[in-house]
CSV table of C-alpha atoms and ligand atoms in Angstrom, one decimal:
chain,number,residue,atom,x,y,z
A,9,UNK,CA,23.0,38.3,12.7
A,10,UNK,CA,19.5,38.6,14.0
A,11,UNK,CA,17.6,35.4,14.8
A,12,UNK,CA,14.3,35.2,13.0
A,13,UNK,CA,12.3,32.7,15.0
A,14,UNK,CA,13.0,33.0,18.7
A,15,UNK,CA,9.5,32.5,19.9
A,16,UNK,CA,8.9,28.9,18.8
A,17,UNK,CA,9.6,27.3,22.1
A,18,UNK,CA,8.3,29.9,24.6
A,19,UNK,CA,10.2,29.9,27.9
A,20,UNK,CA,13.4,28.3,26.6
A,21,UNK,CA,13.5,30.8,23.8
A,22,UNK,CA,13.0,33.6,26.2
A,23,UNK,CA,15.8,32.4,28.4
A,24,UNK,CA,18.1,32.4,25.3
A,25,UNK,CA,17.1,35.9,24.3
A,26,UNK,CA,17.7,37.3,27.8
A,27,UNK,CA,20.8,35.2,28.4
A,28,UNK,CA,19.4,33.8,31.6
A,29,UNK,CA,19.9,30.1,32.3
A,30,UNK,CA,19.4,30.3,36.1
A,31,UNK,CA,15.7,29.4,35.7
A,32,UNK,CA,16.5,26.2,33.7
A,33,UNK,CA,14.0,23.6,34.6
A,34,UNK,CA,14.9,20.2,36.1
A,35,UNK,CA,15.9,17.6,33.6
A,36,UNK,CA,12.9,16.3,31.7
A,37,UNK,CA,14.1,12.7,31.3
A,38,UNK,CA,11.9,9.8,32.6
A,39,UNK,CA,13.2,7.6,35.5
A,40,UNK,CA,13.0,4.6,33.2
A,41,UNK,CA,14.6,6.2,30.2
A,42,UNK,CA,18.1,5.8,28.7
A,43,UNK,CA,19.6,9.0,30.2
A,44,UNK,CA,18.4,8.0,33.6
A,45,UNK,CA,20.1,4.6,33.3
A,46,UNK,CA,23.3,6.2,32.0
A,47,UNK,CA,23.2,9.0,34.6
A,48,UNK,CA,23.1,6.5,37.5
A,49,UNK,CA,26.6,5.5,36.3
A,50,UNK,CA,27.8,9.1,35.7
A,51,UNK,CA,27.4,8.9,31.9
A,52,UNK,CA,25.0,11.0,29.8
A,53,UNK,CA,22.9,9.6,27.0
A,54,UNK,CA,21.6,11.9,24.2
A,55,UNK,CA,20.7,12.3,20.6
A,56,UNK,CA,21.1,14.5,17.6
A,57,UNK,CA,18.0,16.7,16.9
A,58,UNK,CA,16.5,17.3,13.5
A,59,UNK,CA,14.7,20.6,13.6
A,60,UNK,CA,12.1,19.8,10.9
A,61,UNK,CA,10.4,16.9,12.7
A,62,UNK,CA,10.8,18.7,15.9
A,63,UNK,CA,8.6,21.5,14.5
A,64,UNK,CA,6.2,19.1,12.9
A,65,UNK,CA,5.7,16.3,15.4
A,66,UNK,CA,5.2,16.9,19.1
A,67,UNK,CA,5.8,13.2,19.8
A,68,UNK,CA,9.4,13.6,18.6
A,69,UNK,CA,10.0,16.3,21.1
A,70,UNK,CA,8.4,14.3,23.8
A,71,UNK,CA,10.7,11.3,23.0
A,72,UNK,CA,13.8,13.4,23.1
A,73,UNK,CA,12.7,15.0,26.4
A,74,UNK,CA,12.0,11.6,27.9
A,75,UNK,CA,15.2,9.8,26.9
A,76,UNK,CA,17.9,12.4,26.6
A,77,UNK,CA,20.2,14.3,29.0
A,78,UNK,CA,22.2,15.9,26.2
A,79,UNK,CA,21.4,17.0,22.7
A,80,UNK,CA,23.3,18.1,19.6
A,81,UNK,CA,21.8,19.8,16.5
A,82,UNK,CA,22.2,17.4,13.5
A,83,UNK,CA,22.7,20.2,11.0
A,84,UNK,CA,21.6,23.5,12.4
A,85,UNK,CA,25.0,24.7,13.5
A,86,UNK,CA,26.8,23.7,10.3
A,87,UNK,CA,28.2,26.3,7.9
A,88,UNK,CA,26.0,24.9,5.1
A,89,UNK,CA,22.9,25.6,7.1
A,90,UNK,CA,23.6,28.7,9.1
A,91,UNK,CA,25.8,30.6,6.7
A,92,UNK,CA,24.6,29.6,3.2
A,93,UNK,CA,25.1,33.0,1.7
A,94,UNK,CA,27.3,36.0,2.5
A,95,UNK,CA,25.7,38.4,4.9
A,96,UNK,CA,24.1,37.7,8.3
A,97,UNK,CA,24.4,34.2,9.8
A,98,UNK,CA,21.0,32.6,10.3
A,99,UNK,CA,20.9,31.3,13.8
A,100,UNK,CA,17.2,30.5,13.8
A,101,UNK,CA,17.4,26.7,13.6
A,102,UNK,CA,20.3,26.6,16.1
A,103,UNK,CA,18.4,29.0,18.5
A,104,UNK,CA,15.4,26.6,18.4
A,105,UNK,CA,17.5,23.7,19.3
A,106,UNK,CA,19.2,25.5,22.2
A,107,UNK,CA,15.9,26.8,23.4
A,108,UNK,CA,14.4,23.3,23.3
A,109,UNK,CA,17.3,21.9,25.3
A,110,UNK,CA,17.0,24.7,27.8
A,111,UNK,CA,13.3,24.1,28.3
A,112,UNK,CA,14.0,20.5,29.1
A,113,UNK,CA,17.0,21.0,31.4
A,114,UNK,CA,19.3,19.2,28.9
A,115,UNK,CA,22.9,19.9,28.1
A,116,UNK,CA,24.1,20.6,24.6
A,117,UNK,CA,26.9,19.7,22.3
A,118,UNK,CA,27.9,21.9,19.3
A,119,UNK,CA,28.4,20.3,15.8
A,120,UNK,CA,30.5,21.3,13.8
A,121,UNK,CA,32.9,24.2,13.3
A,122,UNK,CA,35.4,22.9,10.7
A,123,UNK,CA,34.5,20.2,8.2
A,124,UNK,CA,35.5,19.5,4.7
A,125,UNK,CA,31.9,18.9,3.7
A,126,UNK,CA,29.1,21.5,3.3
A,127,UNK,CA,31.2,24.5,2.6
A,128,UNK,CA,29.2,26.9,0.4
A,129,UNK,CA,30.8,28.2,-2.8
A,130,UNK,CA,31.0,31.8,-1.5
A,131,UNK,CA,32.8,30.6,1.7
A,132,UNK,CA,35.3,28.5,-0.3
A,133,UNK,CA,36.3,31.7,-2.2
A,134,UNK,CA,36.8,33.6,1.1
A,135,UNK,CA,38.7,30.7,2.6
A,136,UNK,CA,41.0,30.7,-0.4
A,137,UNK,CA,41.7,34.4,0.1
A,138,UNK,CA,41.6,34.8,3.9
A,139,UNK,CA,41.1,31.5,5.7
A,140,UNK,CA,42.2,32.7,9.1
A,141,UNK,CA,39.9,35.8,9.0
A,142,UNK,CA,37.0,33.6,7.9
A,143,UNK,CA,37.6,31.0,10.6
A,144,UNK,CA,37.9,33.8,13.2
A,145,UNK,CA,34.6,35.4,12.1
A,146,UNK,CA,32.7,32.0,11.8
A,147,UNK,CA,33.9,30.5,15.1
A,148,UNK,CA,33.7,33.8,16.9
A,149,UNK,CA,30.1,34.3,15.8
A,150,UNK,CA,28.7,30.7,16.1
A,151,UNK,CA,30.5,29.6,19.3
A,152,UNK,CA,30.4,33.2,20.7
A,153,UNK,CA,26.6,33.3,20.4
A,154,UNK,CA,26.1,30.3,22.6
A,155,UNK,CA,29.0,31.0,25.0
A,156,UNK,CA,28.4,29.3,28.3
A,157,UNK,CA,25.7,27.1,27.0
A,158,UNK,CA,27.5,24.4,25.0
A,159,UNK,CA,29.3,21.7,27.0
A,160,UNK,CA,31.5,20.6,24.1
A,161,UNK,CA,32.0,21.7,20.5
A,162,UNK,CA,33.1,19.4,17.7
A,163,UNK,CA,35.8,21.8,16.6
A,164,UNK,CA,37.2,19.7,13.8
A,165,UNK,CA,35.2,16.8,12.1
A,166,UNK,CA,36.6,13.9,10.1
A,167,UNK,CA,40.0,15.4,9.4
A,168,UNK,CA,41.8,12.0,8.8
A,169,UNK,CA,42.6,11.4,5.2
A,170,UNK,CA,40.7,8.5,3.8
A,171,UNK,CA,43.5,7.6,1.3
A,172,UNK,CA,46.6,7.8,3.5
A,173,UNK,CA,48.2,10.1,0.9
A,174,UNK,CA,49.9,12.5,3.3
A,175,UNK,CA,52.6,11.7,5.9
A,176,UNK,CA,50.7,13.6,8.6
A,177,UNK,CA,47.5,11.6,7.7
A,178,UNK,CA,45.3,14.8,7.2
A,179,UNK,CA,42.5,14.8,4.7
A,180,UNK,CA,42.7,17.2,1.8
A,181,UNK,CA,40.3,20.1,2.4
A,182,UNK,CA,40.0,23.8,1.7
A,183,UNK,CA,41.2,24.4,5.2
A,184,UNK,CA,44.4,22.4,4.7
A,185,UNK,CA,45.0,23.9,1.3
A,186,UNK,CA,44.7,27.5,2.7
A,187,UNK,CA,46.4,27.2,6.1
A,188,UNK,CA,48.4,23.9,6.1
A,189,UNK,CA,48.1,21.6,9.1
A,190,UNK,CA,48.1,24.6,11.5
A,191,UNK,CA,44.4,25.0,10.8
A,192,UNK,CA,43.7,22.3,13.4
A,193,UNK,CA,45.4,24.1,16.3
A,194,UNK,CA,44.0,27.4,15.2
A,195,UNK,CA,40.4,26.2,15.2
A,196,UNK,CA,40.8,24.9,18.8
A,197,UNK,CA,42.4,28.2,19.9
A,198,UNK,CA,39.6,30.2,18.3
A,199,UNK,CA,37.0,28.1,20.1
A,200,UNK,CA,38.7,28.7,23.4
A,201,UNK,CA,38.7,32.5,22.7
A,202,UNK,CA,35.0,32.4,21.9
A,203,UNK,CA,33.8,30.1,24.6
A,204,UNK,CA,36.5,29.1,27.2
A,205,UNK,CA,34.1,26.9,29.1
A,206,UNK,CA,33.3,24.7,26.1
A,207,UNK,CA,35.4,21.6,25.8
A,208,UNK,CA,37.1,21.4,22.3
A,209,UNK,CA,36.5,18.0,20.6
A,210,UNK,CA,38.2,16.3,17.7
A,211,UNK,CA,35.3,14.3,16.2
A,212,UNK,CA,36.4,11.5,14.0
A,213,UNK,CA,34.8,8.7,12.0
A,214,UNK,CA,35.6,5.0,11.7
A,215,UNK,CA,38.0,4.8,14.7
A,216,UNK,CA,35.8,2.1,16.2
A,217,UNK,CA,35.8,-0.2,13.2
A,218,UNK,CA,38.0,-3.2,12.6
A,219,UNK,CA,39.6,-3.0,9.2
A,220,UNK,CA,43.3,-3.0,8.0
A,221,UNK,CA,43.3,0.7,7.4
A,222,UNK,CA,42.1,1.5,11.0
A,223,UNK,CA,45.3,0.8,12.8
A,224,UNK,CA,47.2,3.6,10.9
A,225,UNK,CA,44.3,6.0,11.5
A,226,UNK,CA,44.3,5.3,15.2
A,227,UNK,CA,48.1,5.8,15.3
A,228,UNK,CA,47.8,9.1,13.5
A,229,UNK,CA,45.1,10.3,15.9
A,230,UNK,CA,47.2,9.4,18.9
A,231,UNK,CA,50.3,11.0,17.5
A,232,UNK,CA,48.5,14.2,16.5
A,233,UNK,CA,46.7,14.5,19.8
A,234,UNK,CA,50.0,13.9,21.7
A,235,UNK,CA,51.6,16.8,19.8
A,236,UNK,CA,48.6,19.1,20.4
A,237,UNK,CA,48.6,18.3,24.2
A,238,UNK,CA,52.3,19.0,24.3
A,239,UNK,CA,51.9,22.3,22.5
A,240,UNK,CA,49.2,23.4,24.9
A,241,UNK,CA,46.4,23.4,22.3
A,242,UNK,CA,43.0,23.5,24.1
A,243,UNK,CA,41.8,20.1,22.9
A,244,UNK,CA,39.9,18.3,25.7
A,245,UNK,CA,38.0,15.4,24.2
A,246,UNK,CA,38.1,12.9,21.3
A,247,UNK,CA,34.8,12.1,19.8
A,248,UNK,CA,34.3,8.6,18.2
A,249,UNK,CA,31.3,8.9,15.9
A,250,UNK,CA,30.2,5.3,16.4
A,251,UNK,CA,28.6,4.7,13.1
A,252,UNK,CA,28.6,0.9,13.3
A,253,UNK,CA,28.3,-1.4,10.2
A,254,UNK,CA,27.0,-4.9,10.0
A,255,UNK,CA,29.8,-5.6,7.5
A,256,UNK,CA,32.6,-4.5,9.8
A,257,UNK,CA,33.4,-6.7,12.8
A,258,UNK,CA,34.5,-5.1,16.0
A,259,UNK,CA,37.9,-5.9,17.6
A,260,UNK,CA,37.1,-5.2,21.3
A,261,UNK,CA,40.6,-5.6,22.6
A,262,UNK,CA,42.1,-3.2,20.1
A,263,UNK,CA,39.4,-0.7,20.7
A,264,UNK,CA,39.8,-1.0,24.4
A,265,UNK,CA,43.6,-0.3,24.1
A,266,UNK,CA,43.0,2.7,21.8
A,267,UNK,CA,40.5,4.3,24.3
A,268,UNK,CA,43.0,3.7,27.1
A,269,UNK,CA,45.8,5.4,25.1
A,270,UNK,CA,43.5,8.4,24.5
A,271,UNK,CA,42.6,8.6,28.2
A,272,UNK,CA,46.3,8.3,29.0
A,273,UNK,CA,46.8,11.7,27.3
A,274,UNK,CA,44.4,13.2,29.9
A,275,UNK,CA,41.6,13.5,27.4
A,276,UNK,CA,37.9,12.6,27.8
A,277,UNK,CA,36.0,10.5,25.2
A,278,UNK,CA,32.6,10.9,23.8
A,279,UNK,CA,30.5,8.7,21.5
A,280,UNK,CA,28.9,11.3,19.3
A,281,UNK,CA,26.9,9.7,16.5
A,282,UNK,CA,26.1,6.1,17.4
A,283,UNK,CA,23.9,4.1,15.1
A,284,UNK,CA,23.9,0.7,13.4
A,285,UNK,CA,23.8,0.4,9.6
A,286,UNK,CA,22.0,-3.0,9.3
A,287,UNK,CA,22.3,-3.3,5.5
A,288,UNK,CA,24.2,-6.6,5.7
A,289,UNK,CA,22.0,-8.1,8.4
A,290,UNK,CA,19.1,-10.4,7.5
A,291,UNK,CA,15.7,-9.0,6.5
A,292,UNK,CA,13.9,-11.0,9.1
A,293,UNK,CA,13.1,-8.5,11.9
A,294,UNK,CA,13.8,-10.6,15.0
A,295,UNK,CA,17.1,-11.8,13.6
A,296,UNK,CA,18.1,-8.3,12.5
A,297,UNK,CA,17.2,-6.7,15.8
A,298,UNK,CA,19.2,-9.4,17.6
A,299,UNK,CA,22.3,-8.7,15.4
A,300,UNK,CA,21.9,-4.9,15.7
A,301,UNK,CA,21.6,-5.1,19.5
A,302,UNK,CA,24.6,-7.5,19.8
A,303,UNK,CA,26.9,-5.3,17.8
A,304,UNK,CA,25.8,-2.2,19.7
A,305,UNK,CA,26.2,-4.0,23.0
A,306,UNK,CA,29.7,-5.3,22.1
A,307,UNK,CA,30.7,-1.7,21.3
A,308,UNK,CA,29.1,-0.1,24.3
A,309,UNK,CA,30.6,-2.7,26.7
A,310,UNK,CA,34.1,-1.6,25.7
A,311,UNK,CA,33.3,2.1,25.6
A,312,UNK,CA,31.6,2.1,29.0
A,313,UNK,CA,34.4,0.1,30.6
A,314,UNK,CA,36.6,3.1,29.9
A,315,UNK,CA,36.2,5.6,32.8
A,316,UNK,CA,37.1,8.6,30.5
A,317,UNK,CA,33.9,8.1,28.5
A,318,UNK,CA,31.5,10.9,29.3
A,319,UNK,CA,28.7,10.9,26.8
A,320,UNK,CA,27.0,8.5,24.4
A,321,UNK,CA,24.8,10.1,21.8
A,322,UNK,CA,23.0,8.4,19.0
A,323,UNK,CA,22.6,10.1,15.6
A,324,UNK,CA,18.9,10.9,16.1
A,325,UNK,CA,16.7,8.8,18.3
A,326,UNK,CA,14.1,7.3,15.9
A,327,UNK,CA,14.6,5.2,12.9
A,328,UNK,CA,12.2,7.5,11.0
A,329,UNK,CA,14.7,10.3,11.1
A,330,UNK,CA,17.9,8.4,10.7
A,331,UNK,CA,20.2,9.5,7.8
A,332,UNK,CA,20.4,5.8,7.0
A,333,UNK,CA,16.8,5.9,6.0
A,334,UNK,CA,16.4,9.5,4.7
A,335,UNK,CA,19.5,9.3,2.5
A,336,UNK,CA,18.7,7.1,-0.6
A,337,UNK,CA,22.2,5.8,-0.9
A,338,UNK,CA,22.1,4.4,2.6
A,339,UNK,CA,18.8,2.6,2.4
A,340,UNK,CA,18.5,-1.2,2.5
A,341,UNK,CA,18.3,-3.0,-0.9
A,342,UNK,CA,15.1,-4.8,0.3
A,343,UNK,CA,13.4,-1.4,0.9
A,344,UNK,CA,12.7,-2.1,4.6
A,345,UNK,CA,13.6,0.6,7.1
A,346,UNK,CA,17.0,0.3,8.8
A,347,UNK,CA,16.7,-0.6,12.5
A,348,UNK,CA,19.5,1.8,13.4
A,349,UNK,CA,18.3,3.6,16.5
A,350,UNK,CA,16.7,3.0,19.9
A,351,UNK,CA,13.1,4.1,18.9
A,352,UNK,CA,11.1,2.9,16.0
A,353,UNK,CA,9.0,5.0,13.6
A,354,UNK,CA,6.2,5.2,16.2
A,355,UNK,CA,8.6,6.2,18.9
A,356,UNK,CA,8.3,2.8,20.6
A,357,UNK,CA,11.4,1.3,22.3
A,358,UNK,CA,13.2,-1.3,20.2
A,359,UNK,CA,15.4,-4.2,21.1
A,360,UNK,CA,18.3,-1.9,20.6
A,361,UNK,CA,16.9,0.4,23.2
A,362,UNK,CA,16.8,-2.5,25.6
A,363,UNK,CA,20.3,-3.5,24.8
A,364,UNK,CA,21.5,0.1,25.4
A,365,UNK,CA,19.6,0.3,28.6
A,366,UNK,CA,21.2,-2.9,29.9
A,367,UNK,CA,24.6,-1.7,28.8
A,368,UNK,CA,24.2,1.5,30.8
A,369,UNK,CA,22.8,-0.3,33.8
A,370,UNK,CA,25.6,-2.8,33.9
A,371,UNK,CA,28.4,-0.3,33.3
A,372,UNK,CA,31.0,0.6,35.9
A,373,UNK,CA,30.5,3.8,37.9
A,374,UNK,CA,32.0,6.8,36.0
A,375,UNK,CA,31.2,9.5,38.5
A,376,UNK,CA,34.7,10.1,39.9
A,377,UNK,CA,36.3,10.2,36.4
A,378,UNK,CA,33.5,12.4,35.1
A,379,UNK,CA,33.9,14.9,37.8
A,380,UNK,CA,37.7,15.1,37.2
A,381,UNK,CA,37.4,15.3,33.4
A,382,UNK,CA,34.6,17.8,33.3
A,383,UNK,CA,36.7,20.2,35.4
A,384,UNK,CA,39.7,19.7,33.1
B,4,G3I,O1,15.9,19.1,3.7
B,4,G3I,C1,16.3,18.9,2.3
B,4,G3I,C2,15.0,18.5,1.6
B,4,G3I,O2,14.1,19.5,1.5
B,4,G3I,C3,15.5,18.1,0.1
B,4,G3I,O3,14.4,17.6,-0.6
B,4,G3I,C4,16.5,17.0,0.2
B,4,G3I,C5,17.0,16.6,-1.2
B,4,G3I,O4,18.3,16.1,-1.1
B,4,G3I,O5,17.6,17.4,0.9
B,4,G3I,C6,17.3,17.7,2.3
B,4,G3I,O6,18.4,18.2,3.0
B,4,G3I,C7,19.3,17.2,3.3
B,4,G3I,C8,19.5,17.1,4.8
B,4,G3I,O7,20.5,16.2,5.2
B,4,G3I,C9,18.2,16.7,5.6
B,4,G3I,O8,17.9,15.3,5.4
B,4,G3I,C10,20.7,17.6,2.7
B,4,G3I,O9,20.6,17.5,1.3
B,4,G3I,C11,21.7,16.6,3.2
B,4,G3I,O10,23.0,17.1,2.8
B,4,G3I,C12,21.7,16.6,4.7
B,4,G3I,O11,22.7,15.6,5.1
B,4,G3I,C13,23.2,15.7,6.4
B,4,G3I,C14,24.7,15.4,6.3
B,4,G3I,O12,25.3,15.3,7.5
B,4,G3I,C15,25.4,16.6,5.6
B,4,G3I,O13,25.3,17.8,6.3
B,4,G3I,C16,22.5,14.7,7.3
B,4,G3I,O14,21.2,15.1,7.6
B,4,G3I,C17,23.3,14.5,8.6
B,4,G3I,O15,22.8,13.4,9.3
B,4,G3I,C18,24.8,14.2,8.3
B,4,G3I,O16,25.4,14.1,9.5
B,4,G3I,C19,26.8,13.7,9.4
B,4,G3I,C20,27.5,14.4,10.5
B,4,G3I,O17,27.3,15.8,10.4
B,4,G3I,C21,29.0,14.0,10.5
B,4,G3I,N1,29.2,12.6,10.5
B,4,G3I,C22,28.5,11.8,9.5
B,4,G3I,C23,27.0,12.2,9.6
B,4,G3I,C24,26.2,11.3,8.6
B,4,G3I,O18,26.6,11.6,7.3
């Protein structure tokens, strides 16, 4: 389990290798950036980081440093990337992200320990034979390596069933097949053993949308969280991914009530993967940007009204790297680039950036709730 490229980011990488964080620099974000606006209200703004453009384009690193107070690796800490084949785990991509954040004085989220996607064939075989042993090894190694450096880990990701087939609402997956529903509690407990200071997060998709199948999903999440809290499972936060869609309206009142219910369980809330899929918005750029900004603003107003919301992260920061543009199935039919994120392909601030900045600036003060929830 030896990292192969520790030296890419100099000082930060050295701090990682020696385990010293005491010399972490002051935060790199600009006074007029998104994180600065969010931080004035006790919230943090951040982004997913894609290691390939980070290596290739210094402007990307500068944009992340200027705008973000918290980062999350988009893929580097996933099983499919770090443990593709039996043998040593490859931490090199994850180490680079951790070192980059350290050199900018930024906090870090971990993503993601248990997911139904991206499980290599060799790991599937081991999960079928010895799921608990595998989970122990994987979480112990990945979360253990960054012990004390990760603010919050997405312990389970997208575990709600898309089809409503099971009474408990869980999605079919190799984890469920091997361990039954107890895999969820087990994963949180294993994270707590590996890194007791990291908040365990249940990260879920579509909870923010308005569709007829969302109400049962929200009810399932609340019911399951309630049981976990009662059993003393170390779950501390719910992550709403925040992938917004032009085709889905947003019911602000219902979302507001749901967030209140989650907070009522004593849990914190994070927006972990915000972006706007603008496929169904007009091609004309000013109209499209207006629609994207309006949707994001309506979402952020609700989310930021909730004192339990700690962090808002977008799923990358520039449209150039958005999965909505790099994944062929997600692209717009007219071939133009999706305007999903706060920076355009040249790292210039977009109307969405301005809408987000205003949403942070006009949000209520979260500092008292933040201090209480971060301690919890
Ligand atoms: O880098 C290779 C490239 O060399 C190759 O030519 C190309 C061919 O398909 O694949 C490229 O890798 C892709 C990678 O994204 C980089 O773009 C992988 O195939 C693809 O599987 C990978 O997708 C990632 C996906 O999760 C699966 O891990 C996306 O980057 C990432 O944005 C996405 O993130 C998820 C969150 O983890 C969970 N929530 C939803 C979110 C969006 O799907």
